[in-house]
């Protein structure tokens, strides 16, 4: 049997997980930028991205398509192409594909179920999401995020000459305790906070001298910042969520402050300090982290090695499953 032509499609501002999976499975990665806009403008953006997706499919002529979801709308052109060309597709479904708000989300889930039942497999990032698939009767595989290789960016171009510094990785989504982080920074004046991501301007009015909103950074500037801080803060109010920023921090062996959720506690059992998403808990977590920083640094290095080993084993199992699917 000839080797299938594989591509990986994502509509996203960043696609770290997709890039890791694409590299491992030998798929050509296509990331079409998706920006955060109001719903009425996003719908137009989805239409444009769908139109841009068809030429990629027609030009590459894949026989196996990996597709990142959300957004759900990316599955429409993929499903149509797969049906017309009689090829297979695999959905990499992130947590946000199953958890949402609004009257329309039930329809969204029905669409996802429809596409998943016609996919050859659905990949999930954590065990907590299996409960959503109880009556779907689909093939699925659990594979958490791989650790990206962020060590190729060399030494920093400029040194942050500040003693205590933390990076707060944010997407400014509704599940992030941004207000609590802003207020917590005021309670730890001897620590410099760098909050990444494209931020609403309203936050600058509430900032403090030790808190800097960096805006959206280039890949190299972002990694340069993470390399220089002592701690990385990645928080979410949402259960069943695995945070991409946590794997970026793990890649660089940076201790973390993480939200005290069941999912994050399971996947990051060491090298981190877990906190409730309250102002005082976040501030205390950062203070406490500095008192045990050497211990956290040792633990996070151990965790990285364990994660690389376990992810490789699971990914190899998935690879064998996909090889069987390709032959069917």
PDB file of C-alpha atoms in Angstrom:
ATOM      1  CA  UNK A   1       0.000   0.000   0.000  1.00  0.00           C
ATOM      2  CA  UNK A   2       1.329   3.518  -0.827  1.00  0.00           C
ATOM      3  CA  UNK A   3       2.050   5.842   2.092  1.00  0.00           C
ATOM      4  CA  UNK A   4      -0.927   8.183   2.611  1.00  0.00           C
ATOM      5  CA  UNK A   5      -0.427  11.866   1.945  1.00  0.00           C
ATOM      6  CA  UNK A   6      -1.114  13.532   5.291  1.00  0.00           C
ATOM      7  CA  UNK A   7      -1.901  17.148   6.100  1.00  0.00           C
ATOM      8  CA  UNK A   8      -2.871  18.884   9.343  1.00  0.00           C
ATOM      9  CA  UNK A   9      -5.309  21.814   9.164  1.00  0.00           C
ATOM     10  CA  UNK A  10      -5.895  24.407  11.874  1.00  0.00           C
ATOM     11  CA  UNK A  11      -7.709  27.729  11.967  1.00  0.00           C
ATOM     12  CA  UNK A  12      -6.018  29.439  14.889  1.00  0.00           C
ATOM     13  CA  UNK A  13      -3.798  32.317  15.979  1.00  0.00           C
ATOM     14  CA  UNK A  14      -1.348  29.717  17.325  1.00  0.00           C
ATOM     15  CA  UNK A  15      -1.359  25.939  16.930  1.00  0.00           C
ATOM     16  CA  UNK A  16       1.399  24.525  19.139  1.00  0.00           C
ATOM     17  CA  UNK A  17      -0.330  21.167  19.708  1.00  0.00           C
ATOM     18  CA  UNK A  18      -1.107  20.789  16.001  1.00  0.00           C
ATOM     19  CA  UNK A  19       2.506  21.543  15.099  1.00  0.00           C
ATOM     20  CA  UNK A  20       3.782  18.887  17.520  1.00  0.00           C
ATOM     21  CA  UNK A  21       1.344  16.272  16.224  1.00  0.00           C
ATOM     22  CA  UNK A  22       1.976  17.147  12.584  1.00  0.00           C
ATOM     23  CA  UNK A  23       5.722  16.751  13.022  1.00  0.00           C
ATOM     24  CA  UNK A  24       5.395  13.402  14.779  1.00  0.00           C
ATOM     25  CA  UNK A  25       2.972  11.942  12.229  1.00  0.00           C
ATOM     26  CA  UNK A  26       4.737  13.343   9.193  1.00  0.00           C
ATOM     27  CA  UNK A  27       1.855  15.578   8.155  1.00  0.00           C
ATOM     28  CA  UNK A  28       2.217  18.892   6.344  1.00  0.00           C
ATOM     29  CA  UNK A  29       0.886  21.632   8.619  1.00  0.00           C
ATOM     30  CA  UNK A  30      -1.365  24.454   7.406  1.00  0.00           C
ATOM     31  CA  UNK A  31      -2.364  27.088   9.975  1.00  0.00           C
ATOM     32  CA  UNK A  32      -4.790  29.749   8.748  1.00  0.00           C
ATOM     33  CA  UNK A  33      -4.849  32.718  11.160  1.00  0.00           C
ATOM     34  CA  UNK A  34      -8.013  33.143  13.191  1.00  0.00           C
ATOM     35  CA  UNK A  35      -8.450  36.303  15.244  1.00  0.00           C
ATOM     36  CA  UNK A  36     -10.761  36.988  18.171  1.00  0.00           C
ATOM     37  CA  UNK A  37     -13.667  39.076  16.915  1.00  0.00           C
ATOM     38  CA  UNK A  38     -17.313  39.640  17.749  1.00  0.00           C
ATOM     39  CA  UNK A  39     -19.571  36.818  16.581  1.00  0.00           C
ATOM     40  CA  UNK A  40     -21.013  38.669  13.593  1.00  0.00           C
ATOM     41  CA  UNK A  41     -17.501  39.372  12.238  1.00  0.00           C
ATOM     42  CA  UNK A  42     -16.227  35.880  13.090  1.00  0.00           C
ATOM     43  CA  UNK A  43     -18.887  34.283  10.895  1.00  0.00           C
ATOM     44  CA  UNK A  44     -17.557  36.226   7.925  1.00  0.00           C
ATOM     45  CA  UNK A  45     -14.036  35.201   8.864  1.00  0.00           C
ATOM     46  CA  UNK A  46     -15.054  31.538   8.973  1.00  0.00           C
ATOM     47  CA  UNK A  47     -16.499  31.803   5.473  1.00  0.00           C
ATOM     48  CA  UNK A  48     -13.259  33.329   4.175  1.00  0.00           C
ATOM     49  CA  UNK A  49     -11.185  30.618   5.875  1.00  0.00           C
ATOM     50  CA  UNK A  50     -13.400  27.897   4.404  1.00  0.00           C
ATOM     51  CA  UNK A  51     -12.864  29.360   0.938  1.00  0.00           C
ATOM     52  CA  UNK A  52      -9.094  29.449   1.578  1.00  0.00           C
ATOM     53  CA  UNK A  53      -9.120  25.841   2.824  1.00  0.00           C
ATOM     54  CA  UNK A  54     -10.492  24.292  -0.374  1.00  0.00           C
ATOM     55  CA  UNK A  55      -7.474  25.263  -2.549  1.00  0.00           C
ATOM     56  CA  UNK A  56      -5.142  23.702   0.055  1.00  0.00           C
ATOM     57  CA  UNK A  57      -7.079  20.452  -0.104  1.00  0.00           C
ATOM     58  CA  UNK A  58      -7.275  20.456  -3.895  1.00  0.00           C
ATOM     59  CA  UNK A  59      -3.582  21.266  -4.320  1.00  0.00           C
ATOM     60  CA  UNK A  60      -2.159  18.817  -1.748  1.00  0.00           C
ATOM     61  CA  UNK A  61      -4.630  15.993  -2.540  1.00  0.00           C
ATOM     62  CA  UNK A  62      -4.342  14.412   0.936  1.00  0.00           C
ATOM     63  CA  UNK A  63      -5.591  10.921   1.629  1.00  0.00           C
ATOM     64  CA  UNK A  64      -5.513  11.464   5.408  1.00  0.00           C
ATOM     65  CA  UNK A  65      -6.499  14.801   6.962  1.00  0.00           C
ATOM     66  CA  UNK A  66      -5.907  15.808  10.577  1.00  0.00           C
ATOM     67  CA  UNK A  67      -8.063  18.741  11.605  1.00  0.00           C
ATOM     68  CA  UNK A  68      -7.971  20.833  14.775  1.00  0.00           C
ATOM     69  CA  UNK A  69     -11.331  21.618  16.345  1.00  0.00           C
ATOM     70  CA  UNK A  70     -12.533  24.165  17.409  1.00  0.00           C
ATOM     71  CA  UNK A  71     -13.734  26.015  15.521  1.00  0.00           C
ATOM     72  CA  UNK A  72     -16.441  23.624  14.381  1.00  0.00           C
ATOM     73  CA  UNK A  73     -16.696  25.391  11.022  1.00  0.00           C
ATOM     74  CA  UNK A  74     -13.367  24.012   9.823  1.00  0.00           C
ATOM     75  CA  UNK A  75     -14.984  20.584   9.664  1.00  0.00           C
ATOM     76  CA  UNK A  76     -17.474  21.602   6.960  1.00  0.00           C
ATOM     77  CA  UNK A  77     -14.935  21.945   4.099  1.00  0.00           C
ATOM     78  CA  UNK A  78     -12.934  18.965   5.407  1.00  0.00           C
ATOM     79  CA  UNK A  79     -15.986  16.713   5.549  1.00  0.00           C
ATOM     80  CA  UNK A  80     -17.163  17.817   2.106  1.00  0.00           C
ATOM     81  CA  UNK A  81     -13.740  17.198   0.542  1.00  0.00           C
ATOM     82  CA  UNK A  82     -13.354  13.834   2.322  1.00  0.00           C
ATOM     83  CA  UNK A  83     -16.779  12.707   1.124  1.00  0.00           C
ATOM     84  CA  UNK A  84     -16.226  13.791  -2.481  1.00  0.00           C
ATOM     85  CA  UNK A  85     -12.704  12.334  -2.707  1.00  0.00           C
ATOM     86  CA  UNK A  86     -13.438   9.300  -0.496  1.00  0.00           C
ATOM     87  CA  UNK A  87     -10.559  10.002   1.870  1.00  0.00           C
ATOM     88  CA  UNK A  88     -10.257   9.800   5.659  1.00  0.00           C
ATOM     89  CA  UNK A  89     -10.085  12.540   8.266  1.00  0.00           C
ATOM     90  CA  UNK A  90      -9.187  12.594  11.966  1.00  0.00           C
ATOM     91  CA  UNK A  91     -10.408  15.222  14.427  1.00  0.00           C
ATOM     92  CA  UNK A  92      -8.087  16.584  17.103  1.00  0.00           C
ATOM     93  CA  UNK A  93     -10.789  17.878  19.459  1.00  0.00           C
ATOM     94  CA  UNK A  94      -9.665  20.319  22.124  1.00  0.00           C
ATOM     95  CA  UNK A  95     -11.525  21.002  25.381  1.00  0.00           C
ATOM     96  CA  UNK A  96     -13.252  24.082  23.984  1.00  0.00           C
ATOM     97  CA  UNK A  97     -14.927  21.836  21.412  1.00  0.00           C
ATOM     98  CA  UNK A  98     -17.029  20.322  24.195  1.00  0.00           C
ATOM     99  CA  UNK A  99     -17.449  23.171  26.672  1.00  0.00           C
ATOM    100  CA  UNK A 100     -19.178  26.413  25.788  1.00  0.00           C
ATOM    101  CA  UNK A 101     -21.957  28.838  26.579  1.00  0.00           C
ATOM    102  CA  UNK A 102     -24.972  30.204  24.773  1.00  0.00           C
ATOM    103  CA  UNK A 103     -28.113  28.780  23.230  1.00  0.00           C
ATOM    104  CA  UNK A 104     -26.229  27.812  20.072  1.00  0.00           C
ATOM    105  CA  UNK A 105     -23.767  25.478  21.786  1.00  0.00           C
ATOM    106  CA  UNK A 106     -26.155  22.495  21.790  1.00  0.00           C
ATOM    107  CA  UNK A 107     -26.310  22.831  17.995  1.00  0.00           C
ATOM    108  CA  UNK A 108     -22.519  23.083  17.904  1.00  0.00           C
ATOM    109  CA  UNK A 109     -22.223  19.786  19.809  1.00  0.00           C
ATOM    110  CA  UNK A 110     -24.708  18.098  17.461  1.00  0.00           C
ATOM    111  CA  UNK A 111     -22.534  19.157  14.526  1.00  0.00           C
ATOM    112  CA  UNK A 112     -19.416  17.880  16.252  1.00  0.00           C
ATOM    113  CA  UNK A 113     -21.119  14.548  16.934  1.00  0.00           C
ATOM    114  CA  UNK A 114     -22.147  14.320  13.262  1.00  0.00           C
ATOM    115  CA  UNK A 115     -18.591  14.945  12.023  1.00  0.00           C
ATOM    116  CA  UNK A 116     -16.979  12.720  14.683  1.00  0.00           C
ATOM    117  CA  UNK A 117     -19.213   9.798  13.723  1.00  0.00           C
ATOM    118  CA  UNK A 118     -17.956  10.105  10.156  1.00  0.00           C
ATOM    119  CA  UNK A 119     -14.313  10.610  11.101  1.00  0.00           C
ATOM    120  CA  UNK A 120     -11.959   7.655  11.366  1.00  0.00           C
ATOM    121  CA  UNK A 121     -10.909   8.771  14.834  1.00  0.00           C
ATOM    122  CA  UNK A 122     -11.210  11.631  17.326  1.00  0.00           C
ATOM    123  CA  UNK A 123      -8.162  12.506  19.418  1.00  0.00           C
ATOM    124  CA  UNK A 124      -8.773  13.955  22.904  1.00  0.00           C
ATOM    125  CA  UNK A 125      -6.197  15.809  25.027  1.00  0.00           C
ATOM    126  CA  UNK A 126      -7.367  14.405  28.378  1.00  0.00           C
ATOM    127  CA  UNK A 127      -9.509  11.721  30.003  1.00  0.00           C
ATOM    128  CA  UNK A 128     -12.050  14.193  31.378  1.00  0.00           C
ATOM    129  CA  UNK A 129     -13.549  14.695  27.926  1.00  0.00           C
ATOM    130  CA  UNK A 130     -14.556  11.060  27.444  1.00  0.00           C
ATOM    131  CA  UNK A 131     -17.788  11.707  29.357  1.00  0.00           C
ATOM    132  CA  UNK A 132     -19.053  13.811  26.461  1.00  0.00           C
ATOM    133  CA  UNK A 133     -18.755  10.844  24.086  1.00  0.00           C
ATOM    134  CA  UNK A 134     -20.827   8.323  26.037  1.00  0.00           C
ATOM    135  CA  UNK A 135     -23.534   7.866  23.385  1.00  0.00           C
ATOM    136  CA  UNK A 136     -21.598   8.993  20.324  1.00  0.00           C
ATOM    137  CA  UNK A 137     -20.379   5.527  19.310  1.00  0.00           C
ATOM    138  CA  UNK A 138     -17.113   6.773  17.834  1.00  0.00           C
ATOM    139  CA  UNK A 139     -13.463   5.729  17.866  1.00  0.00           C
ATOM    140  CA  UNK A 140     -11.341   7.964  20.066  1.00  0.00           C
ATOM    141  CA  UNK A 141      -7.813   8.082  21.453  1.00  0.00           C
ATOM    142  CA  UNK A 142      -6.483  10.076  24.421  1.00  0.00           C
ATOM    143  CA  UNK A 143      -3.205  11.877  23.783  1.00  0.00           C
ATOM    144  CA  UNK A 144      -2.221  14.865  25.873  1.00  0.00           C
ATOM    145  CA  UNK A 145      -0.218  17.745  24.432  1.00  0.00           C
ATOM    146  CA  UNK A 146       3.342  16.929  23.492  1.00  0.00           C
ATOM    147  CA  UNK A 147       6.166  19.059  24.849  1.00  0.00           C
ATOM    148  CA  UNK A 148       7.224  21.494  22.119  1.00  0.00           C
ATOM    149  CA  UNK A 149      10.891  22.008  21.363  1.00  0.00           C
ATOM    150  CA  UNK A 150      11.522  25.615  22.321  1.00  0.00           C
ATOM    151  CA  UNK A 151      15.252  25.288  22.907  1.00  0.00           C
ATOM    152  CA  UNK A 152      16.297  26.264  19.368  1.00  0.00           C
ATOM    153  CA  UNK A 153      15.831  29.983  19.848  1.00  0.00           C
ATOM    154  CA  UNK A 154      19.256  30.618  21.348  1.00  0.00           C
ATOM    155  CA  UNK A 155      20.233  33.089  24.033  1.00  0.00           C
ATOM    156  CA  UNK A 156      18.136  36.170  24.858  1.00  0.00           C
ATOM    157  CA  UNK A 157      18.871  39.317  22.865  1.00  0.00           C
ATOM    158  CA  UNK A 158      18.404  41.438  25.964  1.00  0.00           C
ATOM    159  CA  UNK A 159      18.520  40.517  29.614  1.00  0.00           C
ATOM    160  CA  UNK A 160      15.740  41.387  32.046  1.00  0.00           C
ATOM    161  CA  UNK A 161      17.783  42.879  34.876  1.00  0.00           C
ATOM    162  CA  UNK A 162      15.131  42.331  37.531  1.00  0.00           C
ATOM    163  CA  UNK A 163      15.570  39.948  40.451  1.00  0.00           C
ATOM    164  CA  UNK A 164      12.092  38.389  40.742  1.00  0.00           C
ATOM    165  CA  UNK A 165      10.036  38.038  37.569  1.00  0.00           C
ATOM    166  CA  UNK A 166       7.123  35.913  36.406  1.00  0.00           C
ATOM    167  CA  UNK A 167       5.397  35.503  33.063  1.00  0.00           C
ATOM    168  CA  UNK A 168       1.609  35.237  32.973  1.00  0.00           C
ATOM    169  CA  UNK A 169       0.489  33.446  29.805  1.00  0.00           C
ATOM    170  CA  UNK A 170      -2.896  34.782  28.748  1.00  0.00           C
ATOM    171  CA  UNK A 171      -5.248  34.636  25.814  1.00  0.00           C
ATOM    172  CA  UNK A 172      -7.683  36.981  27.605  1.00  0.00           C
ATOM    173  CA  UNK A 173     -10.444  34.416  27.256  1.00  0.00           C
ATOM    174  CA  UNK A 174     -13.561  34.282  29.399  1.00  0.00           C
ATOM    175  CA  UNK A 175     -12.148  31.324  31.379  1.00  0.00           C
ATOM    176  CA  UNK A 176      -9.098  33.233  32.628  1.00  0.00           C
ATOM    177  CA  UNK A 177      -9.047  35.105  35.984  1.00  0.00           C
ATOM    178  CA  UNK A 178      -7.447  38.240  34.547  1.00  0.00           C
ATOM    179  CA  UNK A 179      -8.954  40.650  37.094  1.00  0.00           C
ATOM    180  CA  UNK A 180      -7.695  38.487  39.931  1.00  0.00           C
ATOM    181  CA  UNK A 181      -4.176  38.399  38.452  1.00  0.00           C
ATOM    182  CA  UNK A 182      -4.096  42.201  38.109  1.00  0.00           C
ATOM    183  CA  UNK A 183      -5.087  42.650  41.738  1.00  0.00           C
ATOM    184  CA  UNK A 184      -2.760  39.905  42.964  1.00  0.00           C
ATOM    185  CA  UNK A 185       0.219  41.691  41.406  1.00  0.00           C
ATOM    186  CA  UNK A 186      -0.442  44.651  43.704  1.00  0.00           C
ATOM    187  CA  UNK A 187       0.014  42.355  46.708  1.00  0.00           C
ATOM    188  CA  UNK A 188       3.443  41.168  45.539  1.00  0.00           C
ATOM    189  CA  UNK A 189       5.235  44.471  44.762  1.00  0.00           C
ATOM    190  CA  UNK A 190       8.705  42.905  44.791  1.00  0.00           C
ATOM    191  CA  UNK A 191       7.847  40.643  41.824  1.00  0.00           C
ATOM    192  CA  UNK A 192       7.661  41.904  38.223  1.00  0.00           C
ATOM    193  CA  UNK A 193       4.725  40.488  36.238  1.00  0.00           C
ATOM    194  CA  UNK A 194       4.802  40.195  32.432  1.00  0.00           C
ATOM    195  CA  UNK A 195       1.330  39.451  31.085  1.00  0.00           C
ATOM    196  CA  UNK A 196       1.425  38.181  27.505  1.00  0.00           C
ATOM    197  CA  UNK A 197      -1.294  38.269  24.858  1.00  0.00           C
ATOM    198  CA  UNK A 198      -3.337  40.869  23.003  1.00  0.00           C
ATOM    199  CA  UNK A 199      -4.978  42.675  25.907  1.00  0.00           C
ATOM    200  CA  UNK A 200      -8.059  44.953  26.099  1.00  0.00           C
ATOM    201  CA  UNK A 201      -6.860  48.506  26.722  1.00  0.00           C
ATOM    202  CA  UNK A 202      -9.071  48.814  29.793  1.00  0.00           C
ATOM    203  CA  UNK A 203      -6.540  46.793  31.780  1.00  0.00           C
ATOM    204  CA  UNK A 204      -3.794  49.381  31.397  1.00  0.00           C
ATOM    205  CA  UNK A 205      -5.814  51.761  33.586  1.00  0.00           C
ATOM    206  CA  UNK A 206      -5.759  49.225  36.409  1.00  0.00           C
ATOM    207  CA  UNK A 207      -2.128  48.231  36.095  1.00  0.00           C
ATOM    208  CA  UNK A 208       0.516  48.670  38.797  1.00  0.00           C
ATOM    209  CA  UNK A 209       4.234  49.568  38.526  1.00  0.00           C
ATOM    210  CA  UNK A 210       5.227  45.895  38.763  1.00  0.00           C
ATOM    211  CA  UNK A 211       2.804  44.674  36.085  1.00  0.00           C
ATOM    212  CA  UNK A 212       3.507  45.001  32.352  1.00  0.00           C
ATOM    213  CA  UNK A 213       1.160  43.985  29.547  1.00  0.00           C
ATOM    214  CA  UNK A 214       3.440  42.903  26.719  1.00  0.00           C
ATOM    215  CA  UNK A 215       0.827  42.642  23.961  1.00  0.00           C
ATOM    216  CA  UNK A 216       1.012  39.810  21.455  1.00  0.00           C
ATOM    217  CA  UNK A 217       4.685  38.862  21.097  1.00  0.00           C
ATOM    218  CA  UNK A 218       6.478  37.314  18.166  1.00  0.00           C
ATOM    219  CA  UNK A 219       7.477  33.680  18.606  1.00  0.00           C
ATOM    220  CA  UNK A 220      11.111  34.546  19.354  1.00  0.00           C
ATOM    221  CA  UNK A 221      10.270  37.399  21.766  1.00  0.00           C
ATOM    222  CA  UNK A 222       7.714  35.244  23.566  1.00  0.00           C
ATOM    223  CA  UNK A 223      10.148  32.377  24.102  1.00  0.00           C
ATOM    224  CA  UNK A 224      12.891  34.824  25.065  1.00  0.00           C
ATOM    225  CA  UNK A 225      10.631  36.180  27.800  1.00  0.00           C
ATOM    226  CA  UNK A 226       9.758  32.714  29.117  1.00  0.00           C
ATOM    227  CA  UNK A 227      13.427  31.759  29.240  1.00  0.00           C
ATOM    228  CA  UNK A 228      14.261  34.674  31.527  1.00  0.00           C
ATOM    229  CA  UNK A 229      11.513  34.493  34.146  1.00  0.00           C
ATOM    230  CA  UNK A 230      11.608  32.479  37.370  1.00  0.00           C
ATOM    231  CA  UNK A 231       8.011  31.268  37.223  1.00  0.00           C
ATOM    232  CA  UNK A 232       5.224  30.909  34.673  1.00  0.00           C
ATOM    233  CA  UNK A 233       1.618  31.554  35.687  1.00  0.00           C
ATOM    234  CA  UNK A 234      -1.102  29.800  33.664  1.00  0.00           C
ATOM    235  CA  UNK A 235      -4.622  29.921  35.090  1.00  0.00           C
ATOM    236  CA  UNK A 236      -8.097  28.850  34.037  1.00  0.00           C
ATOM    237  CA  UNK A 237     -11.532  28.809  35.640  1.00  0.00           C
ATOM    238  CA  UNK A 238     -12.584  25.899  33.445  1.00  0.00           C
ATOM    239  CA  UNK A 239     -12.336  22.241  34.420  1.00  0.00           C
ATOM    240  CA  UNK A 240     -11.300  19.530  31.941  1.00  0.00           C
ATOM    241  CA  UNK A 241      -8.855  21.986  30.389  1.00  0.00           C
ATOM    242  CA  UNK A 242      -5.223  21.347  29.501  1.00  0.00           C
ATOM    243  CA  UNK A 243      -3.289  24.579  29.029  1.00  0.00           C
ATOM    244  CA  UNK A 244      -0.898  24.928  26.097  1.00  0.00           C
ATOM    245  CA  UNK A 245       1.122  27.495  28.045  1.00  0.00           C
ATOM    246  CA  UNK A 246       1.859  24.898  30.707  1.00  0.00           C
ATOM    247  CA  UNK A 247       3.558  22.656  28.152  1.00  0.00           C
ATOM    248  CA  UNK A 248       5.561  25.624  26.850  1.00  0.00           C
ATOM    249  CA  UNK A 249       6.753  26.321  30.379  1.00  0.00           C
ATOM    250  CA  UNK A 250       7.524  22.630  30.852  1.00  0.00           C
ATOM    251  CA  UNK A 251       9.592  22.633  27.656  1.00  0.00           C
ATOM    252  CA  UNK A 252      11.807  25.330  29.173  1.00  0.00           C
ATOM    253  CA  UNK A 253      11.763  23.655  32.611  1.00  0.00           C
ATOM    254  CA  UNK A 254      10.070  26.594  34.298  1.00  0.00           C
ATOM    255  CA  UNK A 255       8.167  26.007  37.559  1.00  0.00           C
ATOM    256  CA  UNK A 256       4.521  27.015  37.336  1.00  0.00           C
ATOM    257  CA  UNK A 257       1.594  28.484  39.200  1.00  0.00           C
ATOM    258  CA  UNK A 258      -1.460  26.553  37.976  1.00  0.00           C
ATOM    259  CA  UNK A 259      -5.154  26.648  38.807  1.00  0.00           C
ATOM    260  CA  UNK A 260      -6.162  23.944  41.255  1.00  0.00           C
ATOM    261  CA  UNK A 261      -8.359  21.911  38.915  1.00  0.00           C
ATOM    262  CA  UNK A 262      -8.693  18.130  38.826  1.00  0.00           C
ATOM    263  CA  UNK A 263      -7.361  17.923  35.268  1.00  0.00           C
ATOM    264  CA  UNK A 264      -4.294  20.103  35.822  1.00  0.00           C
ATOM    265  CA  UNK A 265      -3.498  18.371  39.120  1.00  0.00           C
ATOM    266  CA  UNK A 266      -3.512  15.022  37.344  1.00  0.00           C
ATOM    267  CA  UNK A 267      -1.329  16.089  34.420  1.00  0.00           C
ATOM    268  CA  UNK A 268       1.113  18.279  36.397  1.00  0.00           C
ATOM    269  CA  UNK A 269       1.691  16.495  39.718  1.00  0.00           C
ATOM    270  CA  UNK A 270       5.049  18.115  40.526  1.00  0.00           C
ATOM    271  CA  UNK A 271       7.067  21.243  39.852  1.00  0.00           C
ATOM    272  CA  UNK A 272       4.019  23.448  40.294  1.00  0.00           C
ATOM    273  CA  UNK A 273       2.128  25.341  42.968  1.00  0.00           C
ATOM    274  CA  UNK A 274      -1.647  25.010  42.606  1.00  0.00           C
ATOM    275  CA  UNK A 275      -3.897  27.906  43.568  1.00  0.00           C
ATOM    276  CA  UNK A 276      -7.550  28.828  43.684  1.00  0.00           C
ATOM    277  CA  UNK A 277      -8.483  31.568  41.236  1.00  0.00           C
ATOM    278  CA  UNK A 278      -8.725  34.270  43.892  1.00  0.00           C
ATOM    279  CA  UNK A 279      -6.610  37.383  44.399  1.00  0.00           C
ATOM    280  CA  UNK A 280      -5.155  36.293  47.738  1.00  0.00           C
ATOM    281  CA  UNK A 281      -4.521  32.684  46.655  1.00  0.00           C
ATOM    282  CA  UNK A 282      -2.656  33.778  43.522  1.00  0.00           C
ATOM    283  CA  UNK A 283      -0.527  36.282  45.464  1.00  0.00           C
ATOM    284  CA  UNK A 284       0.249  33.737  48.200  1.00  0.00           C
ATOM    285  CA  UNK A 285       1.054  31.065  45.616  1.00  0.00           C
ATOM    286  CA  UNK A 286       3.679  33.288  44.015  1.00  0.00           C
ATOM    287  CA  UNK A 287       5.188  34.218  47.382  1.00  0.00           C
ATOM    288  CA  UNK A 288       5.340  30.571  48.452  1.00  0.00           C
ATOM    289  CA  UNK A 289       6.862  29.510  45.139  1.00  0.00           C
ATOM    290  CA  UNK A 290       9.896  31.687  45.707  1.00  0.00           C
ATOM    291  CA  UNK A 291      10.531  30.063  49.088  1.00  0.00           C
ATOM    292  CA  UNK A 292      10.784  26.589  47.478  1.00  0.00           C
ATOM    293  CA  UNK A 293      12.039  27.586  44.036  1.00  0.00           C
ATOM    294  CA  UNK A 294      15.055  25.185  43.905  1.00  0.00           C
ATOM    295  CA  UNK A 295      12.764  22.265  44.768  1.00  0.00           C
ATOM    296  CA  UNK A 296      10.258  23.284  42.107  1.00  0.00           C
ATOM    297  CA  UNK A 297      13.016  23.621  39.506  1.00  0.00           C
ATOM    298  CA  UNK A 298      14.278  20.113  40.262  1.00  0.00           C
ATOM    299  CA  UNK A 299      10.776  18.643  40.103  1.00  0.00           C
ATOM    300  CA  UNK A 300       9.853  20.334  36.826  1.00  0.00           C
ATOM    301  CA  UNK A 301      12.985  18.940  35.170  1.00  0.00           C
ATOM    302  CA  UNK A 302      11.989  15.451  36.325  1.00  0.00           C
ATOM    303  CA  UNK A 303       8.434  15.946  35.105  1.00  0.00           C
ATOM    304  CA  UNK A 304       9.636  16.986  31.667  1.00  0.00           C
ATOM    305  CA  UNK A 305      11.558  13.730  31.226  1.00  0.00           C
ATOM    306  CA  UNK A 306       8.587  11.683  32.446  1.00  0.00           C
ATOM    307  CA  UNK A 307       6.218  13.509  30.106  1.00  0.00           C
ATOM    308  CA  UNK A 308       8.451  13.024  27.073  1.00  0.00           C
ATOM    309  CA  UNK A 309       8.679   9.307  27.754  1.00  0.00           C
ATOM    310  CA  UNK A 310       4.938   8.776  28.367  1.00  0.00           C
ATOM    311  CA  UNK A 311       3.870  10.958  25.430  1.00  0.00           C
ATOM    312  CA  UNK A 312       6.165   9.122  23.029  1.00  0.00           C
ATOM    313  CA  UNK A 313       4.759   5.770  24.149  1.00  0.00           C
ATOM    314  CA  UNK A 314       1.157   6.931  23.680  1.00  0.00           C
ATOM    315  CA  UNK A 315       1.895   8.643  20.373  1.00  0.00           C
ATOM    316  CA  UNK A 316       3.484   5.458  19.055  1.00  0.00           C
ATOM    317  CA  UNK A 317       0.328   3.540  19.953  1.00  0.00           C
ATOM    318  CA  UNK A 318      -1.761   6.111  18.102  1.00  0.00           C
ATOM    319  CA  UNK A 319       0.599   5.931  15.139  1.00  0.00           C
ATOM    320  CA  UNK A 320       0.114   2.180  14.885  1.00  0.00           C
ATOM    321  CA  UNK A 321      -3.653   2.675  15.030  1.00  0.00           C
ATOM    322  CA  UNK A 322      -3.504   5.245  12.251  1.00  0.00           C
ATOM    323  CA  UNK A 323      -1.390   2.934  10.107  1.00  0.00           C
ATOM    324  CA  UNK A 324      -4.100   0.303  10.471  1.00  0.00           C
ATOM    325  CA  UNK A 325      -6.767   2.879   9.541  1.00  0.00           C
ATOM    326  CA  UNK A 326      -4.801   3.951   6.466  1.00  0.00           C
ATOM    327  CA  UNK A 327      -4.722   0.348   5.253  1.00  0.00           C
ATOM    328  CA  UNK A 328      -8.468  -0.137   5.677  1.00  0.00           C
TER     329      UNK A 328
END
